[in-house]
mmCIF file with all atom_site columns, C-alpha atoms in Angstrom:
data_model
loop_
_atom_site.group_PDB
_atom_site.id
_atom_site.type_symbol
_atom_site.label_atom_id
_atom_site.label_alt_id
_atom_site.label_comp_id
_atom_site.label_asym_id
_atom_site.label_entity_id
_atom_site.label_seq_id
_atom_site.pdbx_PDB_ins_code
_atom_site.Cartn_x
_atom_site.Cartn_y
_atom_site.Cartn_z
_atom_site.occupancy
_atom_site.B_iso_or_equiv
_atom_site.pdbx_formal_charge
_atom_site.auth_seq_id
_atom_site.auth_comp_id
_atom_site.auth_asym_id
_atom_site.auth_atom_id
_atom_site.pdbx_PDB_model_num
ATOM 1   C CA . UNK A 1 1   ? -9.260  6.065  -5.265  1.00 39.00 ? 1   UNK A CA 1
ATOM 2   C CA . UNK A 1 2   ? -11.217 3.147  -6.557  1.00 40.00 ? 2   UNK A CA 1
ATOM 3   C CA . UNK A 1 3   ? -10.565 3.643  -10.254 1.00 42.00 ? 3   UNK A CA 1
ATOM 4   C CA . UNK A 1 4   ? -7.258  5.098  -11.328 1.00 46.00 ? 4   UNK A CA 1
ATOM 5   C CA . UNK A 1 5   ? -6.970  6.728  -14.725 1.00 43.00 ? 5   UNK A CA 1
ATOM 6   C CA . UNK A 1 6   ? -5.422  4.204  -17.084 1.00 56.00 ? 6   UNK A CA 1
ATOM 7   C CA . UNK A 1 7   ? -5.557  6.039  -20.383 1.00 68.00 ? 7   UNK A CA 1
ATOM 8   C CA . UNK A 1 8   ? -4.548  9.526  -21.351 1.00 80.00 ? 8   UNK A CA 1
ATOM 9   C CA . UNK A 1 9   ? -7.253  11.654 -22.904 1.00 82.00 ? 9   UNK A CA 1
ATOM 10  C CA . UNK A 1 10  ? -5.625  15.082 -22.967 1.00 87.00 ? 10  UNK A CA 1
ATOM 11  C CA . UNK A 1 11  ? -3.937  17.467 -20.567 1.00 90.00 ? 11  UNK A CA 1
ATOM 12  C CA . UNK A 1 12  ? -4.733  20.841 -19.059 1.00 90.00 ? 12  UNK A CA 1
ATOM 13  C CA . UNK A 1 13  ? -3.593  23.818 -21.115 1.00 91.00 ? 13  UNK A CA 1
ATOM 14  C CA . UNK A 1 14  ? -1.626  25.857 -18.560 1.00 93.00 ? 14  UNK A CA 1
ATOM 15  C CA . UNK A 1 15  ? -0.035  29.254 -19.101 1.00 93.00 ? 15  UNK A CA 1
ATOM 16  C CA . UNK A 1 16  ? 3.689   29.958 -18.740 1.00 95.00 ? 16  UNK A CA 1
ATOM 17  C CA . UNK A 1 17  ? 4.801   29.758 -15.111 1.00 94.00 ? 17  UNK A CA 1
ATOM 18  C CA . UNK A 1 18  ? 4.900   27.350 -12.208 1.00 95.00 ? 18  UNK A CA 1
ATOM 19  C CA . UNK A 1 19  ? 2.023   24.943 -11.593 1.00 96.00 ? 19  UNK A CA 1
ATOM 20  C CA . UNK A 1 20  ? 1.539   22.073 -9.170  1.00 97.00 ? 20  UNK A CA 1
ATOM 21  C CA . UNK A 1 21  ? -0.893  19.339 -10.139 1.00 98.00 ? 21  UNK A CA 1
ATOM 22  C CA . UNK A 1 22  ? -1.891  17.047 -7.292  1.00 98.00 ? 22  UNK A CA 1
ATOM 23  C CA . UNK A 1 23  ? -3.994  14.103 -6.339  1.00 97.00 ? 23  UNK A CA 1
ATOM 24  C CA . UNK A 1 24  ? -5.194  14.019 -2.742  1.00 96.00 ? 24  UNK A CA 1
ATOM 25  C CA . UNK A 1 25  ? -6.038  10.936 -0.750  1.00 93.00 ? 25  UNK A CA 1
ATOM 26  C CA . UNK A 1 26  ? -7.967  11.944 2.392   1.00 90.00 ? 26  UNK A CA 1
ATOM 27  C CA . UNK A 1 27  ? -7.185  10.452 5.798   1.00 88.00 ? 27  UNK A CA 1
ATOM 28  C CA . UNK A 1 28  ? -10.456 8.483  5.651   1.00 87.00 ? 28  UNK A CA 1
ATOM 29  C CA . UNK A 1 29  ? -9.093  6.533  2.656   1.00 88.00 ? 29  UNK A CA 1
ATOM 30  C CA . UNK A 1 30  ? -5.558  6.151  4.031   1.00 88.00 ? 30  UNK A CA 1
ATOM 31  C CA . UNK A 1 31  ? -6.439  4.163  7.175   1.00 86.00 ? 31  UNK A CA 1
ATOM 32  C CA . UNK A 1 32  ? -6.580  0.894  5.219   1.00 90.00 ? 32  UNK A CA 1
ATOM 33  C CA . UNK A 1 33  ? -2.964  1.483  4.089   1.00 93.00 ? 33  UNK A CA 1
ATOM 34  C CA . UNK A 1 34  ? -1.550  2.123  7.583   1.00 91.00 ? 34  UNK A CA 1
ATOM 35  C CA . UNK A 1 35  ? 1.774   0.322  7.953   1.00 93.00 ? 35  UNK A CA 1
ATOM 36  C CA . UNK A 1 36  ? 2.392   0.261  4.196   1.00 96.00 ? 36  UNK A CA 1
ATOM 37  C CA . UNK A 1 37  ? 4.674   2.568  2.190   1.00 96.00 ? 37  UNK A CA 1
ATOM 38  C CA . UNK A 1 38  ? 4.288   4.781  -0.857  1.00 96.00 ? 38  UNK A CA 1
ATOM 39  C CA . UNK A 1 39  ? 7.206   3.547  -2.954  1.00 97.00 ? 39  UNK A CA 1
ATOM 40  C CA . UNK A 1 40  ? 6.624   4.915  -6.448  1.00 97.00 ? 40  UNK A CA 1
ATOM 41  C CA . UNK A 1 41  ? 4.840   7.688  -8.327  1.00 97.00 ? 41  UNK A CA 1
ATOM 42  C CA . UNK A 1 42  ? 3.693   7.289  -11.926 1.00 97.00 ? 42  UNK A CA 1
ATOM 43  C CA . UNK A 1 43  ? 2.910   10.262 -14.178 1.00 97.00 ? 43  UNK A CA 1
ATOM 44  C CA . UNK A 1 44  ? 1.765   10.485 -17.782 1.00 96.00 ? 44  UNK A CA 1
ATOM 45  C CA . UNK A 1 45  ? 3.389   13.312 -19.750 1.00 96.00 ? 45  UNK A CA 1
ATOM 46  C CA . UNK A 1 46  ? 2.030   14.448 -23.105 1.00 94.00 ? 46  UNK A CA 1
ATOM 47  C CA . UNK A 1 47  ? 4.472   17.303 -23.752 1.00 95.00 ? 47  UNK A CA 1
ATOM 48  C CA . UNK A 1 48  ? 7.700   17.846 -21.815 1.00 97.00 ? 48  UNK A CA 1
ATOM 49  C CA . UNK A 1 49  ? 7.651   20.878 -19.494 1.00 97.00 ? 49  UNK A CA 1
ATOM 50  C CA . UNK A 1 50  ? 10.698  23.124 -19.026 1.00 97.00 ? 50  UNK A CA 1
ATOM 51  C CA . UNK A 1 51  ? 11.246  21.455 -15.640 1.00 97.00 ? 51  UNK A CA 1
ATOM 52  C CA . UNK A 1 52  ? 9.394   19.065 -13.345 1.00 98.00 ? 52  UNK A CA 1
ATOM 53  C CA . UNK A 1 53  ? 9.571   17.512 -9.889  1.00 98.00 ? 53  UNK A CA 1
ATOM 54  C CA . UNK A 1 54  ? 7.573   15.060 -7.765  1.00 98.00 ? 54  UNK A CA 1
ATOM 55  C CA . UNK A 1 55  ? 6.795   15.838 -4.112  1.00 97.00 ? 55  UNK A CA 1
ATOM 56  C CA . UNK A 1 56  ? 4.823   14.014 -1.423  1.00 97.00 ? 56  UNK A CA 1
ATOM 57  C CA . UNK A 1 57  ? 3.027   15.899 1.375   1.00 96.00 ? 57  UNK A CA 1
ATOM 58  C CA . UNK A 1 58  ? 0.665   15.226 4.218   1.00 94.00 ? 58  UNK A CA 1
ATOM 59  C CA . UNK A 1 59  ? -2.284  17.588 4.241   1.00 90.00 ? 59  UNK A CA 1
ATOM 60  C CA . UNK A 1 60  ? -4.884  19.623 6.004   1.00 74.00 ? 60  UNK A CA 1
ATOM 61  C CA . UNK A 1 61  ? -8.516  18.671 6.184   1.00 68.00 ? 61  UNK A CA 1
ATOM 62  C CA . UNK A 1 62  ? -11.602 20.486 4.983   1.00 65.00 ? 62  UNK A CA 1
ATOM 63  C CA . UNK A 1 63  ? -12.948 23.090 4.559   1.00 74.00 ? 63  UNK A CA 1
ATOM 64  C CA . UNK A 1 64  ? -9.821  24.226 2.657   1.00 81.00 ? 64  UNK A CA 1
ATOM 65  C CA . UNK A 1 65  ? -7.664  21.196 1.912   1.00 88.00 ? 65  UNK A CA 1
ATOM 66  C CA . UNK A 1 66  ? -4.058  21.899 0.948   1.00 90.00 ? 66  UNK A CA 1
ATOM 67  C CA . UNK A 1 67  ? -0.667  20.205 1.217   1.00 94.00 ? 67  UNK A CA 1
ATOM 68  C CA . UNK A 1 68  ? 1.060   20.400 4.602   1.00 93.00 ? 68  UNK A CA 1
ATOM 69  C CA . UNK A 1 69  ? 4.504   19.081 5.510   1.00 93.00 ? 69  UNK A CA 1
ATOM 70  C CA . UNK A 1 70  ? 6.691   17.527 2.828   1.00 95.00 ? 70  UNK A CA 1
ATOM 71  C CA . UNK A 1 71  ? 7.108   13.797 3.524   1.00 95.00 ? 71  UNK A CA 1
ATOM 72  C CA . UNK A 1 72  ? 9.798   12.988 0.942   1.00 92.00 ? 72  UNK A CA 1
ATOM 73  C CA . UNK A 1 73  ? 12.725  14.642 -0.719  1.00 90.00 ? 73  UNK A CA 1
ATOM 74  C CA . UNK A 1 74  ? 11.785  16.457 -3.905  1.00 93.00 ? 74  UNK A CA 1
ATOM 75  C CA . UNK A 1 75  ? 12.425  14.179 -6.882  1.00 94.00 ? 75  UNK A CA 1
ATOM 76  C CA . UNK A 1 76  ? 13.778  16.210 -9.821  1.00 96.00 ? 76  UNK A CA 1
ATOM 77  C CA . UNK A 1 77  ? 12.434  14.471 -12.919 1.00 96.00 ? 77  UNK A CA 1
ATOM 78  C CA . UNK A 1 78  ? 13.265  17.137 -15.519 1.00 96.00 ? 78  UNK A CA 1
ATOM 79  C CA . UNK A 1 79  ? 15.872  15.042 -17.342 1.00 96.00 ? 79  UNK A CA 1
ATOM 80  C CA . UNK A 1 80  ? 14.065  11.694 -17.270 1.00 96.00 ? 80  UNK A CA 1
ATOM 81  C CA . UNK A 1 81  ? 10.672  12.541 -18.766 1.00 97.00 ? 81  UNK A CA 1
ATOM 82  C CA . UNK A 1 82  ? 9.442   10.394 -21.630 1.00 96.00 ? 82  UNK A CA 1
ATOM 83  C CA . UNK A 1 83  ? 6.520   11.915 -23.505 1.00 95.00 ? 83  UNK A CA 1
ATOM 84  C CA . UNK A 1 84  ? 3.324   10.203 -24.612 1.00 93.00 ? 84  UNK A CA 1
ATOM 85  C CA . UNK A 1 85  ? 3.782   7.489  -21.977 1.00 93.00 ? 85  UNK A CA 1
ATOM 86  C CA . UNK A 1 86  ? 3.694   6.699  -18.279 1.00 95.00 ? 86  UNK A CA 1
ATOM 87  C CA . UNK A 1 87  ? 6.841   7.566  -16.324 1.00 96.00 ? 87  UNK A CA 1
ATOM 88  C CA . UNK A 1 88  ? 7.745   5.840  -13.021 1.00 97.00 ? 88  UNK A CA 1
ATOM 89  C CA . UNK A 1 89  ? 9.730   7.500  -10.224 1.00 97.00 ? 89  UNK A CA 1
ATOM 90  C CA . UNK A 1 90  ? 11.007  5.809  -7.065  1.00 96.00 ? 90  UNK A CA 1
ATOM 91  C CA . UNK A 1 91  ? 10.177  7.454  -3.753  1.00 96.00 ? 91  UNK A CA 1
ATOM 92  C CA . UNK A 1 92  ? 13.334  6.945  -1.690  1.00 93.00 ? 92  UNK A CA 1
ATOM 93  C CA . UNK A 1 93  ? 13.097  6.317  1.116   1.00 93.00 ? 93  UNK A CA 1
ATOM 94  C CA . UNK A 1 94  ? 9.473   5.155  0.774   1.00 95.00 ? 94  UNK A CA 1
ATOM 95  C CA . UNK A 1 95  ? 6.895   7.282  2.615   1.00 95.00 ? 95  UNK A CA 1
ATOM 96  C CA . UNK A 1 96  ? 5.139   5.449  5.477   1.00 94.00 ? 96  UNK A CA 1
ATOM 97  C CA . UNK A 1 97  ? 1.365   5.691  5.228   1.00 94.00 ? 97  UNK A CA 1
ATOM 98  C CA . UNK A 1 98  ? -0.932  6.146  8.178   1.00 87.00 ? 98  UNK A CA 1
ATOM 99  C CA . UNK A 1 99  ? -4.055  8.078  8.958   1.00 83.00 ? 99  UNK A CA 1
ATOM 100 C CA . UNK A 1 100 ? -3.289  11.506 7.480   1.00 88.00 ? 100 UNK A CA 1
ATOM 101 C CA . UNK A 1 101 ? -4.034  12.948 4.062   1.00 92.00 ? 101 UNK A CA 1
ATOM 102 C CA . UNK A 1 102 ? -1.476  12.203 1.337   1.00 95.00 ? 102 UNK A CA 1
ATOM 103 C CA . UNK A 1 103 ? -0.880  14.620 -1.547  1.00 97.00 ? 103 UNK A CA 1
ATOM 104 C CA . UNK A 1 104 ? 1.118   13.433 -4.565  1.00 98.00 ? 104 UNK A CA 1
ATOM 105 C CA . UNK A 1 105 ? 2.257   16.597 -6.329  1.00 98.00 ? 105 UNK A CA 1
ATOM 106 C CA . UNK A 1 106 ? 3.851   17.038 -9.736  1.00 98.00 ? 106 UNK A CA 1
ATOM 107 C CA . UNK A 1 107 ? 5.381   20.497 -10.078 1.00 97.00 ? 107 UNK A CA 1
ATOM 108 C CA . UNK A 1 108 ? 5.910   21.743 -13.623 1.00 97.00 ? 108 UNK A CA 1
ATOM 109 C CA . UNK A 1 109 ? 7.335   24.928 -15.080 1.00 97.00 ? 109 UNK A CA 1
ATOM 110 C CA . UNK A 1 110 ? 6.142   25.988 -18.535 1.00 96.00 ? 110 UNK A CA 1
ATOM 111 C CA . UNK A 1 111 ? 8.052   28.531 -20.626 1.00 97.00 ? 111 UNK A CA 1
ATOM 112 C CA . UNK A 1 112 ? 4.911   29.049 -22.714 1.00 96.00 ? 112 UNK A CA 1
ATOM 113 C CA . UNK A 1 113 ? 1.253   28.051 -22.591 1.00 95.00 ? 113 UNK A CA 1
ATOM 114 C CA . UNK A 1 114 ? 1.194   24.286 -23.075 1.00 95.00 ? 114 UNK A CA 1
ATOM 115 C CA . UNK A 1 115 ? -0.038  20.912 -21.901 1.00 94.00 ? 115 UNK A CA 1
ATOM 116 C CA . UNK A 1 116 ? 2.305   18.649 -19.950 1.00 96.00 ? 116 UNK A CA 1
ATOM 117 C CA . UNK A 1 117 ? 0.747   16.316 -17.363 1.00 97.00 ? 117 UNK A CA 1
ATOM 118 C CA . UNK A 1 118 ? -2.023  14.195 -18.831 1.00 95.00 ? 118 UNK A CA 1
ATOM 119 C CA . UNK A 1 119 ? -5.571  13.699 -17.631 1.00 95.00 ? 119 UNK A CA 1
ATOM 120 C CA . UNK A 1 120 ? -8.374  11.250 -18.248 1.00 93.00 ? 120 UNK A CA 1
ATOM 121 C CA . UNK A 1 121 ? -11.744 12.047 -19.824 1.00 92.00 ? 121 UNK A CA 1
ATOM 122 C CA . UNK A 1 122 ? -13.487 12.193 -16.427 1.00 92.00 ? 122 UNK A CA 1
ATOM 123 C CA . UNK A 1 123 ? -15.745 12.258 -14.644 1.00 95.00 ? 123 UNK A CA 1
ATOM 124 C CA . UNK A 1 124 ? -13.792 13.837 -11.806 1.00 95.00 ? 124 UNK A CA 1
ATOM 125 C CA . UNK A 1 125 ? -13.211 11.766 -8.681  1.00 95.00 ? 125 UNK A CA 1
ATOM 126 C CA . UNK A 1 126 ? -12.921 13.578 -5.347  1.00 92.00 ? 126 UNK A CA 1
ATOM 127 C CA . UNK A 1 127 ? -9.265  14.558 -4.862  1.00 94.00 ? 127 UNK A CA 1
ATOM 128 C CA . UNK A 1 128 ? -8.166  13.783 -8.419  1.00 96.00 ? 128 UNK A CA 1
ATOM 129 C CA . UNK A 1 129 ? -7.733  17.280 -9.848  1.00 97.00 ? 129 UNK A CA 1
ATOM 130 C CA . UNK A 1 130 ? -6.000  19.716 -7.468  1.00 97.00 ? 130 UNK A CA 1
ATOM 131 C CA . UNK A 1 131 ? -4.062  22.549 -9.100  1.00 97.00 ? 131 UNK A CA 1
ATOM 132 C CA . UNK A 1 132 ? -1.818  25.250 -7.625  1.00 96.00 ? 132 UNK A CA 1
ATOM 133 C CA . UNK A 1 133 ? -0.854  28.125 -9.876  1.00 89.00 ? 133 UNK A CA 1
ATOM 134 C CA . UNK A 1 134 ? 1.750   30.760 -9.067  1.00 87.00 ? 134 UNK A CA 1
ATOM 135 C CA . UNK A 1 135 ? -0.463  33.267 -10.900 1.00 86.00 ? 135 UNK A CA 1
ATOM 136 C CA . UNK A 1 136 ? -2.931  33.349 -7.974  1.00 91.00 ? 136 UNK A CA 1
ATOM 137 C CA . UNK A 1 137 ? -1.022  31.450 -5.254  1.00 92.00 ? 137 UNK A CA 1
ATOM 138 C CA . UNK A 1 138 ? -3.979  29.203 -4.451  1.00 92.00 ? 138 UNK A CA 1
ATOM 139 C CA . UNK A 1 139 ? -4.826  25.497 -4.397  1.00 94.00 ? 139 UNK A CA 1
ATOM 140 C CA . UNK A 1 140 ? -8.126  24.891 -6.181  1.00 95.00 ? 140 UNK A CA 1
ATOM 141 C CA . UNK A 1 141 ? -9.625  21.949 -8.007  1.00 96.00 ? 141 UNK A CA 1
ATOM 142 C CA . UNK A 1 142 ? -9.381  22.038 -11.774 1.00 96.00 ? 142 UNK A CA 1
ATOM 143 C CA . UNK A 1 143 ? -13.188 21.794 -11.768 1.00 97.00 ? 143 UNK A CA 1
ATOM 144 C CA . UNK A 1 144 ? -13.393 25.017 -9.727  1.00 96.00 ? 144 UNK A CA 1
ATOM 145 C CA . UNK A 1 145 ? -10.876 26.721 -12.040 1.00 94.00 ? 145 UNK A CA 1
ATOM 146 C CA . UNK A 1 146 ? -12.306 25.638 -15.403 1.00 94.00 ? 146 UNK A CA 1
ATOM 147 C CA . UNK A 1 147 ? -15.610 23.771 -14.887 1.00 95.00 ? 147 UNK A CA 1
ATOM 148 C CA . UNK A 1 148 ? -13.957 20.738 -16.577 1.00 94.00 ? 148 UNK A CA 1
ATOM 149 C CA . UNK A 1 149 ? -14.376 17.332 -14.903 1.00 96.00 ? 149 UNK A CA 1
ATOM 150 C CA . UNK A 1 150 ? -11.114 15.345 -15.207 1.00 95.00 ? 150 UNK A CA 1
ATOM 151 C CA . UNK A 1 151 ? -8.510  13.522 -13.099 1.00 96.00 ? 151 UNK A CA 1
ATOM 152 C CA . UNK A 1 152 ? -4.749  13.969 -13.442 1.00 97.00 ? 152 UNK A CA 1
ATOM 153 C CA . UNK A 1 153 ? -2.828  10.993 -14.729 1.00 96.00 ? 153 UNK A CA 1
ATOM 154 C CA . UNK A 1 154 ? -0.781  10.714 -11.525 1.00 97.00 ? 154 UNK A CA 1
ATOM 155 C CA . UNK A 1 155 ? -0.671  7.465  -9.535  1.00 95.00 ? 155 UNK A CA 1
ATOM 156 C CA . UNK A 1 156 ? 0.884   6.265  -6.324  1.00 95.00 ? 156 UNK A CA 1
ATOM 157 C CA . UNK A 1 157 ? 2.196   2.705  -5.896  1.00 96.00 ? 157 UNK A CA 1
ATOM 158 C CA . UNK A 1 158 ? 1.964   1.232  -2.392  1.00 95.00 ? 158 UNK A CA 1
ATOM 159 C CA . UNK A 1 159 ? 3.918   -1.731 -1.017  1.00 92.00 ? 159 UNK A CA 1
#
């Protein structure tokens, strides 16, 4: 995406349970990165969730985009979260980029209704606000779920 969120404004208030917050880069945007690797994921946490992990997937195209095959090992980040700041996690081995969608997913478990992953003040950029909730088992944009226009504070670093 052209402009990545650089400051934290807030975070979605999510009920107790498992949630996956994702940013999606469509194949049309990935072509220019072919031959490069996704080497790091950065996430801003406001409040520490009960547990958290980072996952990288390829994805399916429209009309119902969703993550496909996992492209990296799940990175358990539960014990290394620093709150009120950006956290960096190494993707090892790095994920080769090509011409398919890339989903960077941060899975969180909340023991109670709370905020964890940060977001900017918007406006929403296409692909910047995907949310899976175990309460309905569906991937939807945060805009579709709440009518709020934000982007998750999740970034990918390419080498």
